[in-house]
mmCIF file of C-alpha atoms and ligand atoms in Angstrom:
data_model
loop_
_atom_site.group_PDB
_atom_site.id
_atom_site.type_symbol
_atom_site.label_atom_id
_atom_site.label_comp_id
_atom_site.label_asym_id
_atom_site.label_seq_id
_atom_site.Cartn_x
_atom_site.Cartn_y
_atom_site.Cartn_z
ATOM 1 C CA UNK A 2 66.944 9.507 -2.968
ATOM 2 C CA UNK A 3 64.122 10.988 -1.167
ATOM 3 C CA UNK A 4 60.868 9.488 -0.920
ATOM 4 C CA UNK A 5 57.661 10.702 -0.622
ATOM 5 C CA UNK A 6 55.589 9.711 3.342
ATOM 6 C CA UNK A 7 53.145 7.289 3.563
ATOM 7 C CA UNK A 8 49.439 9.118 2.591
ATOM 8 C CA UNK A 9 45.956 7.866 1.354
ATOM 9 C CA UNK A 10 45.221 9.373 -2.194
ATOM 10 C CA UNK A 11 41.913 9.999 -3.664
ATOM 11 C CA UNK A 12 40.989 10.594 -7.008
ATOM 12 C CA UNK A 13 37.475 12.496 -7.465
ATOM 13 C CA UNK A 14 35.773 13.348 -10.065
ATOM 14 C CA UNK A 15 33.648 15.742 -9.191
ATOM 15 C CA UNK A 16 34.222 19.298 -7.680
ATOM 16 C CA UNK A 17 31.346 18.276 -5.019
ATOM 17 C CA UNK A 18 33.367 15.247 -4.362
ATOM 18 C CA UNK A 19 36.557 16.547 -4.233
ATOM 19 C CA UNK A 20 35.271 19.135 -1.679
ATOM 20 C CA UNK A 21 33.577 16.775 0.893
ATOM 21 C CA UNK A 22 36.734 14.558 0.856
ATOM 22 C CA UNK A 23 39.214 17.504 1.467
ATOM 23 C CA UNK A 24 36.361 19.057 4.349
ATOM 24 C CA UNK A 25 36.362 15.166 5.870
ATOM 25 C CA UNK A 26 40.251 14.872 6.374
ATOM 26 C CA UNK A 27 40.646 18.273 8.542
ATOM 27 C CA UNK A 28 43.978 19.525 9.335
ATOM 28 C CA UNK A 29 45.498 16.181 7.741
ATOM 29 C CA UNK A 30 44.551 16.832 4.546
ATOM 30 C CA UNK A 31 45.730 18.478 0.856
ATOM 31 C CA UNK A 32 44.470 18.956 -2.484
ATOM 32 C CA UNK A 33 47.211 18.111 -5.637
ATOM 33 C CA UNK A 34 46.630 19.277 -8.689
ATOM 34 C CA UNK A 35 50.668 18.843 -10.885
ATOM 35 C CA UNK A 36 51.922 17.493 -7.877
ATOM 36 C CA UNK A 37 54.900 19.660 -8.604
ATOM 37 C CA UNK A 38 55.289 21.986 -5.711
ATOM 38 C CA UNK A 39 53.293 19.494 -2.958
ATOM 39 C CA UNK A 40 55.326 16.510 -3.951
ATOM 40 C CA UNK A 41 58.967 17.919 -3.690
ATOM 41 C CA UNK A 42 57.448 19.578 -0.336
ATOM 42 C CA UNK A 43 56.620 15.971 1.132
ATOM 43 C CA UNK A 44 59.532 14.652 0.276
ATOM 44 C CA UNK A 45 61.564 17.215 2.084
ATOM 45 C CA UNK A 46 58.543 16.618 5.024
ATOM 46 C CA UNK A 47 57.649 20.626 4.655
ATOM 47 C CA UNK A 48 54.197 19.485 4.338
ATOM 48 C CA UNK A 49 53.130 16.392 5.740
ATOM 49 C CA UNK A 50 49.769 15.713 4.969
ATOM 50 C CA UNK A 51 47.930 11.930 5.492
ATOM 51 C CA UNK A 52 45.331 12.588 3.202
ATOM 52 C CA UNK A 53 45.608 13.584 -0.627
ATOM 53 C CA UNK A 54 43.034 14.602 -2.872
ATOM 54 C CA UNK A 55 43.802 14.338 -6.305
ATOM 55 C CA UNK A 56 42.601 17.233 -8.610
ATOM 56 C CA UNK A 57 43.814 15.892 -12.179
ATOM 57 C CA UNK A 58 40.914 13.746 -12.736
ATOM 58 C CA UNK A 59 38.194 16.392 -12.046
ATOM 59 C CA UNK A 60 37.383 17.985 -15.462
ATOM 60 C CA UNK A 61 35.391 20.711 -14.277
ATOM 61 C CA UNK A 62 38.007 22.155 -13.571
ATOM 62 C CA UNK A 63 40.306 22.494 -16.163
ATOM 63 C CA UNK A 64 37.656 23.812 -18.655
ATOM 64 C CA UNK A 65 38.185 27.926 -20.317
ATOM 65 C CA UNK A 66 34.873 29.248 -21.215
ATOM 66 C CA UNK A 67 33.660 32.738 -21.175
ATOM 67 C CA UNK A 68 31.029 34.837 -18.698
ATOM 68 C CA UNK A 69 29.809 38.116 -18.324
ATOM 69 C CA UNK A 70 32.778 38.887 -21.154
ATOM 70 C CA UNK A 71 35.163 38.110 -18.808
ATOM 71 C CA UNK A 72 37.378 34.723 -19.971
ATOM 72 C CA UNK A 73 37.376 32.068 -17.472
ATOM 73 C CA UNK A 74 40.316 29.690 -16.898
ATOM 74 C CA UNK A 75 39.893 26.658 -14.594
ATOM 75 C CA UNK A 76 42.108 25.707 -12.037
ATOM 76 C CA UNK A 77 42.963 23.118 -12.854
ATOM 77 C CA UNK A 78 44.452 24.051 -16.262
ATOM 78 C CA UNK A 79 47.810 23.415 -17.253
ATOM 79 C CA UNK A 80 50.073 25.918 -17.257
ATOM 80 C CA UNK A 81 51.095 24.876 -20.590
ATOM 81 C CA UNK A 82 47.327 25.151 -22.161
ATOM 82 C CA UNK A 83 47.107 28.422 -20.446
ATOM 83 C CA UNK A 84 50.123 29.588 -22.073
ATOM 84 C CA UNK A 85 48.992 28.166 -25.325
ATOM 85 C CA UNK A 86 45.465 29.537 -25.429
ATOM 86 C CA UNK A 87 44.680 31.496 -28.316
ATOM 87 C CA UNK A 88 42.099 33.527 -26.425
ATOM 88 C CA UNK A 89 44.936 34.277 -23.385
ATOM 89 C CA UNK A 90 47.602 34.709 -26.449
ATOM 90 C CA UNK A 91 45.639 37.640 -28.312
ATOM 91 C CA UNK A 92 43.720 39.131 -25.360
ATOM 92 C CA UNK A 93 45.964 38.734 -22.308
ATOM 93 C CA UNK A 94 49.474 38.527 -23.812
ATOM 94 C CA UNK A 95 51.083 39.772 -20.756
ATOM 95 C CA UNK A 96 49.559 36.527 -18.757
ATOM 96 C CA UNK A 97 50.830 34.380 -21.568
ATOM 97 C CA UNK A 98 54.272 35.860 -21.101
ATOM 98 C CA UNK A 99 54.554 34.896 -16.877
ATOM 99 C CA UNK A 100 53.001 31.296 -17.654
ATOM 100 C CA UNK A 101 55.890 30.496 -20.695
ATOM 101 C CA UNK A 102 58.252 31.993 -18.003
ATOM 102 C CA UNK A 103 57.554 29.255 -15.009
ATOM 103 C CA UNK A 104 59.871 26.602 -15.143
ATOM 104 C CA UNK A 105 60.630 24.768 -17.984
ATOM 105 C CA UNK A 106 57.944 22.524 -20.017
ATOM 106 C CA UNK A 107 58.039 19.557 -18.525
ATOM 107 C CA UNK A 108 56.788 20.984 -16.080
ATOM 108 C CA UNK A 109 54.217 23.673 -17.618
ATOM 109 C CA UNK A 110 52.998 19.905 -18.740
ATOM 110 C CA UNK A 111 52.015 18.938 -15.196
ATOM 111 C CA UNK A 112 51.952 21.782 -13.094
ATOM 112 C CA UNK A 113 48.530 23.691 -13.090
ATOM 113 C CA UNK A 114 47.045 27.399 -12.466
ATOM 114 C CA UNK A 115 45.627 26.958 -10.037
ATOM 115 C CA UNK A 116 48.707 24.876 -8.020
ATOM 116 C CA UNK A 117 50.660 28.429 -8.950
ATOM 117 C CA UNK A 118 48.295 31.120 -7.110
ATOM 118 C CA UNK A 119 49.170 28.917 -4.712
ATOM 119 C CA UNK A 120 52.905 27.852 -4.423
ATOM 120 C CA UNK A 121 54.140 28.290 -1.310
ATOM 121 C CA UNK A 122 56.318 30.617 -0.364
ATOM 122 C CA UNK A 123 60.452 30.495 -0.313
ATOM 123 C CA UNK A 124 63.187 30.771 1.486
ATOM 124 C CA UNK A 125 66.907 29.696 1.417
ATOM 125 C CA UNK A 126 66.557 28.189 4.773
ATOM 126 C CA UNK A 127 63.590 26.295 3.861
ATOM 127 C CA UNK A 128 63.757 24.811 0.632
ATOM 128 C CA UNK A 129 66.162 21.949 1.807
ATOM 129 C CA UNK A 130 65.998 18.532 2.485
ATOM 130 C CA UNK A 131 65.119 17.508 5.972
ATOM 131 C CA UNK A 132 68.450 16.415 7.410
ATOM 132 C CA UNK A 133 69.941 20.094 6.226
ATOM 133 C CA UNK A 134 66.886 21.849 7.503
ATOM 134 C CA UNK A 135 67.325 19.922 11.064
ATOM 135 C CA UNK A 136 71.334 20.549 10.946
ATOM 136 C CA UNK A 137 70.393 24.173 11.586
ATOM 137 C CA UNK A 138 67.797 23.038 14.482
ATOM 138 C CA UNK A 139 64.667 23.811 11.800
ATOM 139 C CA UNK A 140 62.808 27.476 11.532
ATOM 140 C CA UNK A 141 59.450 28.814 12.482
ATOM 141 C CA UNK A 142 58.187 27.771 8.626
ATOM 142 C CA UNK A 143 58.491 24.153 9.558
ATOM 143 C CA UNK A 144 59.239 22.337 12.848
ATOM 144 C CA UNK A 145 61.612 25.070 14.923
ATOM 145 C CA UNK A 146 60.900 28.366 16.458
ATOM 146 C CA UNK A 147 63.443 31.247 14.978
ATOM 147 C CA UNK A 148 63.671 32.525 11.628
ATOM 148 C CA UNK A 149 67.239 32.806 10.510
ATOM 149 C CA UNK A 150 66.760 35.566 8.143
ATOM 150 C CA UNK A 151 65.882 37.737 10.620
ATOM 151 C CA UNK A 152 65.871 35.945 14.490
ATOM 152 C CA UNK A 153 64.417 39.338 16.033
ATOM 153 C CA UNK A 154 61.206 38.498 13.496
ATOM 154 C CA UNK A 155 57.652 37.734 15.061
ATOM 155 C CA UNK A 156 56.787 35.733 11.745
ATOM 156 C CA UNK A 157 58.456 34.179 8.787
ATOM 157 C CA UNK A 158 59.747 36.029 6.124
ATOM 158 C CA UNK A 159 59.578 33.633 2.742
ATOM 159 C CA UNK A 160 59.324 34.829 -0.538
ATOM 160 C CA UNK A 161 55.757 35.285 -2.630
ATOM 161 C CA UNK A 162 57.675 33.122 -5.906
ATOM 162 C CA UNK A 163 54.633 32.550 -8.608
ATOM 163 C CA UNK A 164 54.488 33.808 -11.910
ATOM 164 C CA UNK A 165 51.717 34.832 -12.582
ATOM 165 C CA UNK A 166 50.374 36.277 -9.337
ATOM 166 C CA UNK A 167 51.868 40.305 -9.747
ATOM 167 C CA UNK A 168 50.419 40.155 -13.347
ATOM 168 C CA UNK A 169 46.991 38.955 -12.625
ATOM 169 C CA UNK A 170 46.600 41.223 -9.515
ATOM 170 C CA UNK A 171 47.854 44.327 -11.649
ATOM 171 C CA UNK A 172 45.225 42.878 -14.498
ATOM 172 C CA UNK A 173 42.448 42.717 -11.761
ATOM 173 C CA UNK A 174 41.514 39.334 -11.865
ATOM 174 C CA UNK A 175 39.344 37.056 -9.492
ATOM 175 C CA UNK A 176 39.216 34.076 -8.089
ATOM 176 C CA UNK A 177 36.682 31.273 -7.541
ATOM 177 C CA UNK A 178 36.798 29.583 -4.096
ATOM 178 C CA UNK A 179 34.389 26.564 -3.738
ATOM 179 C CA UNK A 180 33.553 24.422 -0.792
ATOM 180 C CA UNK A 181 30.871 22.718 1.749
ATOM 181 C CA UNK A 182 29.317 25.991 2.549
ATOM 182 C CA UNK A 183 28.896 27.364 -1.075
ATOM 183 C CA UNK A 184 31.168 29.344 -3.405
ATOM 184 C CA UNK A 185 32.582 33.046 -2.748
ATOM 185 C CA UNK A 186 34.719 35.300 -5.615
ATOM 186 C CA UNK A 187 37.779 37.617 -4.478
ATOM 187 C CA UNK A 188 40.048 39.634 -5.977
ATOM 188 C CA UNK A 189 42.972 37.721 -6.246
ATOM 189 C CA UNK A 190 44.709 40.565 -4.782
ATOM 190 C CA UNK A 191 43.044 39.457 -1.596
ATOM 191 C CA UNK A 192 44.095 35.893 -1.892
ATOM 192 C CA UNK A 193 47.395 36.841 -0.110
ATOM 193 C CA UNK A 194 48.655 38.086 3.161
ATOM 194 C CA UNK A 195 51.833 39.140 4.438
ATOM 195 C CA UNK A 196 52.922 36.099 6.681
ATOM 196 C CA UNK A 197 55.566 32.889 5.420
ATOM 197 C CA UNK A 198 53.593 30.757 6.631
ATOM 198 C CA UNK A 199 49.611 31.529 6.621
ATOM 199 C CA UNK A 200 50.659 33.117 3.035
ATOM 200 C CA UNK A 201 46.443 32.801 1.907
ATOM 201 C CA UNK A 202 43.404 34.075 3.022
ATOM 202 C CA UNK A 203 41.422 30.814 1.434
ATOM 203 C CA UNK A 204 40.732 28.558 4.263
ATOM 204 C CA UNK A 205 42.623 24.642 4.142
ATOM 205 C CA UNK A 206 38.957 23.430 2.663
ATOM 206 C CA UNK A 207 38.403 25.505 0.157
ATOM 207 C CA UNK A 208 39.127 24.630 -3.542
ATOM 208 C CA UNK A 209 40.205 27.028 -6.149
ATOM 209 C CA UNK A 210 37.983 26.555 -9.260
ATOM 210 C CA UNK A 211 37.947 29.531 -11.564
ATOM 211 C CA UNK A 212 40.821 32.657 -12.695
ATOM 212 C CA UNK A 213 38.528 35.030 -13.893
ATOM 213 C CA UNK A 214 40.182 37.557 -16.298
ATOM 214 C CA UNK A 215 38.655 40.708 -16.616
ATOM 215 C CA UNK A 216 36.890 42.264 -19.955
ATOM 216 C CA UNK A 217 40.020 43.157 -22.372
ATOM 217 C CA UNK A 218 39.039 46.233 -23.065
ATOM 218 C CA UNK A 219 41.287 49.617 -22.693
ATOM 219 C CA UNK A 220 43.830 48.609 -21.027
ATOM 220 C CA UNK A 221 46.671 46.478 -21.477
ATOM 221 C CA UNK A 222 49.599 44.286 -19.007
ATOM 222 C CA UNK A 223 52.709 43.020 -18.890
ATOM 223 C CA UNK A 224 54.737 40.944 -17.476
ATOM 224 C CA UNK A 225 59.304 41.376 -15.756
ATOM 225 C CA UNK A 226 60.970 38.800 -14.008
ATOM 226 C CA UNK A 227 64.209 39.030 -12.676
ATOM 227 C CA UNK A 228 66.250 35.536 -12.224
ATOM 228 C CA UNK A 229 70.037 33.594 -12.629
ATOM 229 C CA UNK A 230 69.184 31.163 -15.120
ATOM 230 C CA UNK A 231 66.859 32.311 -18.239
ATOM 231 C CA UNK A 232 66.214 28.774 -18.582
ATOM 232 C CA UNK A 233 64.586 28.097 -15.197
ATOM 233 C CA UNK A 234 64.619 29.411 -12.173
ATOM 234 C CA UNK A 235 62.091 30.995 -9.754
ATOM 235 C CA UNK A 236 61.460 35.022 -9.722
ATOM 236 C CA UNK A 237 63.467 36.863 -6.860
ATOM 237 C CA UNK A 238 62.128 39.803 -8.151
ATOM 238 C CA UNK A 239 59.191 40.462 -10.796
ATOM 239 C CA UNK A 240 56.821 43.171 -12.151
ATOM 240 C CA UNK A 241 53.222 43.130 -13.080
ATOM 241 C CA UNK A 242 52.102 46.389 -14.843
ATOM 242 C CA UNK A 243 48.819 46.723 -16.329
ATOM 243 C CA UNK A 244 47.658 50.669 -17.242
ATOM 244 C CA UNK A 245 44.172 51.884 -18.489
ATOM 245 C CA UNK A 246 44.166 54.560 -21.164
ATOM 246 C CA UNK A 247 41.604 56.804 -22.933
ATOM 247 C CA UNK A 248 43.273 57.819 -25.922
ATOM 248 C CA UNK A 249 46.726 58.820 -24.992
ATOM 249 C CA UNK A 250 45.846 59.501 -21.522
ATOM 250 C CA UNK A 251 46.379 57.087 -18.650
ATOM 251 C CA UNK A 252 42.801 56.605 -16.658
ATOM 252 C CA UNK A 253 44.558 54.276 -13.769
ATOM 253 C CA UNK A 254 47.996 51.835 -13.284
ATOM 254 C CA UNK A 255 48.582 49.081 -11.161
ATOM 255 C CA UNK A 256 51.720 47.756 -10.338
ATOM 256 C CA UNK A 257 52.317 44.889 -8.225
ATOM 257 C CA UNK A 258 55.777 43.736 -7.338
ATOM 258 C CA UNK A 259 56.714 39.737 -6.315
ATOM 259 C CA UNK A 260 59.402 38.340 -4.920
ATOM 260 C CA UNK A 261 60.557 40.745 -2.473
ATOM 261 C CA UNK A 262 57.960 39.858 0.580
ATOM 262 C CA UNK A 263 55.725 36.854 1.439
ATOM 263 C CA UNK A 264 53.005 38.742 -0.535
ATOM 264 C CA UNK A 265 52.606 40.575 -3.763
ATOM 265 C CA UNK A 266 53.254 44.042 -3.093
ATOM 266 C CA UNK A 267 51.103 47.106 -4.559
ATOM 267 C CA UNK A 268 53.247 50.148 -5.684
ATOM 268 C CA UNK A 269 50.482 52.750 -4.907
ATOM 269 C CA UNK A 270 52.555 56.193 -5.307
ATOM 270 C CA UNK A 271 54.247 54.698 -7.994
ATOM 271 C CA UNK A 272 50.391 53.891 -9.685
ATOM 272 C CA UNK A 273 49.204 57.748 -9.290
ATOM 273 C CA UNK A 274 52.435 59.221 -10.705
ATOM 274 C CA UNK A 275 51.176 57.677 -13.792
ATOM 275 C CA UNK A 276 47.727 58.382 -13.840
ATOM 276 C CA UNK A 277 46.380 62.054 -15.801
ATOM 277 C CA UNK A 278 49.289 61.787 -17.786
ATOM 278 C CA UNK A 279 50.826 60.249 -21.491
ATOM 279 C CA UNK A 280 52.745 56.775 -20.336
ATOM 280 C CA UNK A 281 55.991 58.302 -22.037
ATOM 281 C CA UNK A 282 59.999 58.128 -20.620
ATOM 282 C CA UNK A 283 59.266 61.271 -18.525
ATOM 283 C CA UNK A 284 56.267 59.572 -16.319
ATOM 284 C CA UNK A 285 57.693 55.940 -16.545
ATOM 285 C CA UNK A 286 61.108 57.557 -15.083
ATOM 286 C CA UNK A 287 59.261 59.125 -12.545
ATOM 287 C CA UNK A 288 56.904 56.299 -11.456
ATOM 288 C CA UNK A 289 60.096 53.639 -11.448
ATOM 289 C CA UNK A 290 61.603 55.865 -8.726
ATOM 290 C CA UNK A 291 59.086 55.750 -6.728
ATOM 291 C CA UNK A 292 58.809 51.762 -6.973
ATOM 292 C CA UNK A 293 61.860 51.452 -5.542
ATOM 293 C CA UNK A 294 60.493 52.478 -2.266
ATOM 294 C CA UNK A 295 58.083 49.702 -1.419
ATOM 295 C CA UNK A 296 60.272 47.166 -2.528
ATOM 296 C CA UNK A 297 61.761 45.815 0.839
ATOM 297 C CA UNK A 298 63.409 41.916 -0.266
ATOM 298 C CA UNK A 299 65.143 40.033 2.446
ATOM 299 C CA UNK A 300 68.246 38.366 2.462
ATOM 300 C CA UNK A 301 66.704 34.329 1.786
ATOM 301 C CA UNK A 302 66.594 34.421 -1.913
ATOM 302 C CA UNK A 303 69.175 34.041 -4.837
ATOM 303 C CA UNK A 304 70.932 37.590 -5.202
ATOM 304 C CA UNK A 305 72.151 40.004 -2.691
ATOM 305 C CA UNK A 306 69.335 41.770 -1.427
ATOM 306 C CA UNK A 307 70.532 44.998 -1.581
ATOM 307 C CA UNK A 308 70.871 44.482 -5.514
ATOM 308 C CA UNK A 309 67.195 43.050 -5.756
ATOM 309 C CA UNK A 310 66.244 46.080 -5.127
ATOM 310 C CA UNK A 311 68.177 48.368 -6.920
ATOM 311 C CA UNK A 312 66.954 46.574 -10.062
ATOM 312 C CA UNK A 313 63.569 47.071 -8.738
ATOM 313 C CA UNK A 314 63.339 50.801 -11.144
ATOM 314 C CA UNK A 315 65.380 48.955 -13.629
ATOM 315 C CA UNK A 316 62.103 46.308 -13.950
ATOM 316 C CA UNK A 317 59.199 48.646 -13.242
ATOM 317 C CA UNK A 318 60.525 50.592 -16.339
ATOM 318 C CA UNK A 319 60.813 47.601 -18.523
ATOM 319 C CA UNK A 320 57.360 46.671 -17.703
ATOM 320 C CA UNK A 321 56.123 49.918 -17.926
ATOM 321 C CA UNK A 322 58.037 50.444 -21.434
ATOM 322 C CA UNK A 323 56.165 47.286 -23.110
ATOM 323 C CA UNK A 324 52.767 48.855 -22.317
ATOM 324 C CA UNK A 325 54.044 52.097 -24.522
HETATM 325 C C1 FAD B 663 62.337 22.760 -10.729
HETATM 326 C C2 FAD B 663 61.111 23.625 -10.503
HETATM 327 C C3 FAD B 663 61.108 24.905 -11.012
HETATM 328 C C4 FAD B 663 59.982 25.728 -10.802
HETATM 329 N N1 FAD B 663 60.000 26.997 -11.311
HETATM 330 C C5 FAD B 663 58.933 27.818 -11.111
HETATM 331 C C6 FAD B 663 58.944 29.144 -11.600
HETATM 332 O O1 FAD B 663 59.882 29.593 -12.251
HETATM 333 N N2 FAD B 663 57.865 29.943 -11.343
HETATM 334 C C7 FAD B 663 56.798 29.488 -10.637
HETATM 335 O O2 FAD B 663 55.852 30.247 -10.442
HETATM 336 N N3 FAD B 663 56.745 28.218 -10.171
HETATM 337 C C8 FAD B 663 57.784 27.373 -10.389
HETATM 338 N N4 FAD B 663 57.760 26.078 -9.913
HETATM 339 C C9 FAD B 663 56.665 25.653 -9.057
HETATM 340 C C10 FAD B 663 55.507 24.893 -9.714
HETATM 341 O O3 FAD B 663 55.949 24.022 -10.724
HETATM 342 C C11 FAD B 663 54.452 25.825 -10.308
HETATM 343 O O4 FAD B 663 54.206 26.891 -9.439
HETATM 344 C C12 FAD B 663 53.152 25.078 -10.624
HETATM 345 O O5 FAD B 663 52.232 25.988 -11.217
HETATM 346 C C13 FAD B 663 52.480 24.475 -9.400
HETATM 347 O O6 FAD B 663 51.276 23.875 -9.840
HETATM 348 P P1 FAD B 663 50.892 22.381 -9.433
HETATM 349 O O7 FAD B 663 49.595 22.085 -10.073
HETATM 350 O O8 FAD B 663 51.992 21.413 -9.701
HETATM 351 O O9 FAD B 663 50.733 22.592 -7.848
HETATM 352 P P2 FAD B 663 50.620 21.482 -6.710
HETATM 353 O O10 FAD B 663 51.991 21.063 -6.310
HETATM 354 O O11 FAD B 663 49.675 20.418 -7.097
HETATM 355 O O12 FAD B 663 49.948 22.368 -5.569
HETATM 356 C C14 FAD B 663 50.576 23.509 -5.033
HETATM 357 C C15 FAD B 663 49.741 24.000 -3.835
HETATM 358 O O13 FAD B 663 48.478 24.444 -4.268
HETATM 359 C C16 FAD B 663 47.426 23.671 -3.664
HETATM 360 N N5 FAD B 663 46.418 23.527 -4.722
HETATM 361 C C17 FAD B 663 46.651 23.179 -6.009
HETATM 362 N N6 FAD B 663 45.531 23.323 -6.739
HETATM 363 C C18 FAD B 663 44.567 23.746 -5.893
HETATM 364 C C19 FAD B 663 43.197 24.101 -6.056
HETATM 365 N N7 FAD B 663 42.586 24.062 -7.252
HETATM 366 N N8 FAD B 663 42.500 24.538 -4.966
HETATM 367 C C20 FAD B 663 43.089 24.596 -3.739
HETATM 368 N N9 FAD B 663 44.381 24.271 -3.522
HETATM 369 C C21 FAD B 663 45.119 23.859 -4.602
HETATM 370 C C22 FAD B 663 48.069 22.399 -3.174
HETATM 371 O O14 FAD B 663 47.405 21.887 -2.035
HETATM 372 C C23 FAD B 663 49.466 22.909 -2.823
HETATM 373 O O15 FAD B 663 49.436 23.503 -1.541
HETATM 374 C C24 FAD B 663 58.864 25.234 -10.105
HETATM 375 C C25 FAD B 663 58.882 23.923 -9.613
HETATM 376 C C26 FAD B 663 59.991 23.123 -9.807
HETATM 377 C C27 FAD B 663 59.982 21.707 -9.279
HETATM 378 S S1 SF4 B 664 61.909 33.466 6.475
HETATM 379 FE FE1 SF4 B 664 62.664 32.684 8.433
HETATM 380 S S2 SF4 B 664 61.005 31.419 9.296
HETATM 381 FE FE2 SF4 B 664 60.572 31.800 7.132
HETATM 382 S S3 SF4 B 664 61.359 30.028 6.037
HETATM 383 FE FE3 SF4 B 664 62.986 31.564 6.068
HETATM 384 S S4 SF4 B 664 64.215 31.166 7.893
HETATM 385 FE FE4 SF4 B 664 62.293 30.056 8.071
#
């Protein structure tokens, strides 16, 4: 059995608290929300932190309200009364869809929204128990120097693997960082960079608080995932489409693939194929062969690689074909 390290835990109550205590502990230190990423990482030692700080009893944060017409969802929200929401089910079905596709619900009971922006990133080489990972003398993720996906690499290679990141970057949503020095909002497209390990732009003390969806008007997303088990099992490949139409015609796309680098990846070409034009098989066609391009996924995921992104057209068309 593996156990979890020796830590401290706290248990704020308060954003403000919750904030100072995280800002106090320095490099040592980690929020939890569901526990259910962090914990299996601690037990495998990925993550070692010696301080905790316990989101699940803050209640700020796992409020849904409404501002500026845009709905809010707080970080701290389950996944499973994200999925649930009425307000998410009949504005932002396409969000709905990735949440009930994470995991299984057990899980959707503890895990939280926020705790799935930021999951970090996978690898086959990683995501092992410690005596495995130091049979192969470690990687560069955690405790050795060479990646073993690619040893020639400068920097780590894992896999962006949540949800409901490609859906709410092609939906244009923001997030709500929080901490000592005051709040800031970003696109949640800029939450991410392209690195294994440094995998988000939000600095170690800075809390997530809010998703902000934007106003549901015009347009409309969805949501392709590509995985063994249609039970469980993480994306190794997934498709978030949204498209913006005036009448027939489409006014702007954005497609955003995950799963095949250690960030979400924007399908640009793919995006202006579609734009000018009636979303119909002729244009959808066109702009799934051109997603095929961008879509680069490494050999450290379930699947040959090569295959991942073959199926990458096969996806971008089935997300493209629910917005029709
Ligand atoms: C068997 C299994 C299957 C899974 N399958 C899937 C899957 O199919 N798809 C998928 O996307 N995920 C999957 N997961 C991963 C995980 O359950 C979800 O991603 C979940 O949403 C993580 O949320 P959490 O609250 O438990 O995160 P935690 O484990 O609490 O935290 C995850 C990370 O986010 C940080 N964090 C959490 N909340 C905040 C905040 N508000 N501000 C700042 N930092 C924060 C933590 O410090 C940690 O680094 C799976 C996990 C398991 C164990
Ligand atoms: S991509 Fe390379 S460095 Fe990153 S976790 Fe995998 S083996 Fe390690």
């Amino acid at each position: 059995m593996m156990r979890l390290p020796r830590f401290r835990y706290y248990a704020p109550r308060t954003i403000a608290e919750a904030v100072a205590i995280r800002s106090d502990a320095g490099p040592d230190g980690a929020y939890v929300a569901g526990g259910t990423d962090l914990y299996p990482n601690m037990k495998r030692r990925q993550q070692t932190p010696k301080v905790v700080v316990g989101l699940s009893r803050v209640r700020e944060l796992a409020q849904a309200g409404e501002r500026d017409g845009r709905l809010t969802l707080g970080a701290g929200l389950l996944l499973s009364d994200v999925e649930h929401d009425p307000r998410v089910r009949a504005a932002y079905p396409g969000l709905a869809h990735a949440v009930s596709e994470i995991s299984t619900p057990p899980l959707r009971n503890m895990g939280t929204l926020g705790g799935n922006l930021l999951l970090d990133t996978r690898c086959n080489y990683y995501d092992q128990n410690y005596e495995w990972r130091q049979a192969i003398d470690f990687c560069m993720k955690k405790d050795g120097t060479i990646c073993w996906v690619a040893p020639g690499s400068p920097k780590c290679l894992a896999v962006q693997s949540a949800d409901t990141v490609p859906v709410l970057i092609a939906m244009g949503a923001r997030a709500l960082l929080v901490s000592r020095s005051g709040e800031r909002e970003i696109a949640v497209e800029d939450l991410y960079r392209n690195d294994g390990i440094d995998y988000v732009t939000k600095r170690p003390d800075e809390l997530l608080t809010e998703v902000l969806l934007p106003k549901p008007n015009g347009w409309r997303a969805s949501y392709r995932k590509l995985r063994r088990r249609g039970a469980f099992d993480f994306p190794v490949l997934s498709v978030g489409a949204a498209v913006w139409r005036e009448g027939e015609t489409v006014t702007k796309a954005r497609l955003v693939l995950g799963g095949v680098a250690s960030a979400p990846v924007r399908l640009a070409a793919a995006e202006t194929l579609l734009v000018g034009r009636k979303l119909d098989d002729e244009s959808i066609a066109e702009a799934a062969v051109a997603a095929a391009g961008p879509s680069r996924p490494m050999d450290n995921t379930d699947f040959s690689f090569l295959w991942r992104k073959e199926m990458t057209s096969k996806f971008v068309r089935a997300a493209l074909g629910d917005l029709v």
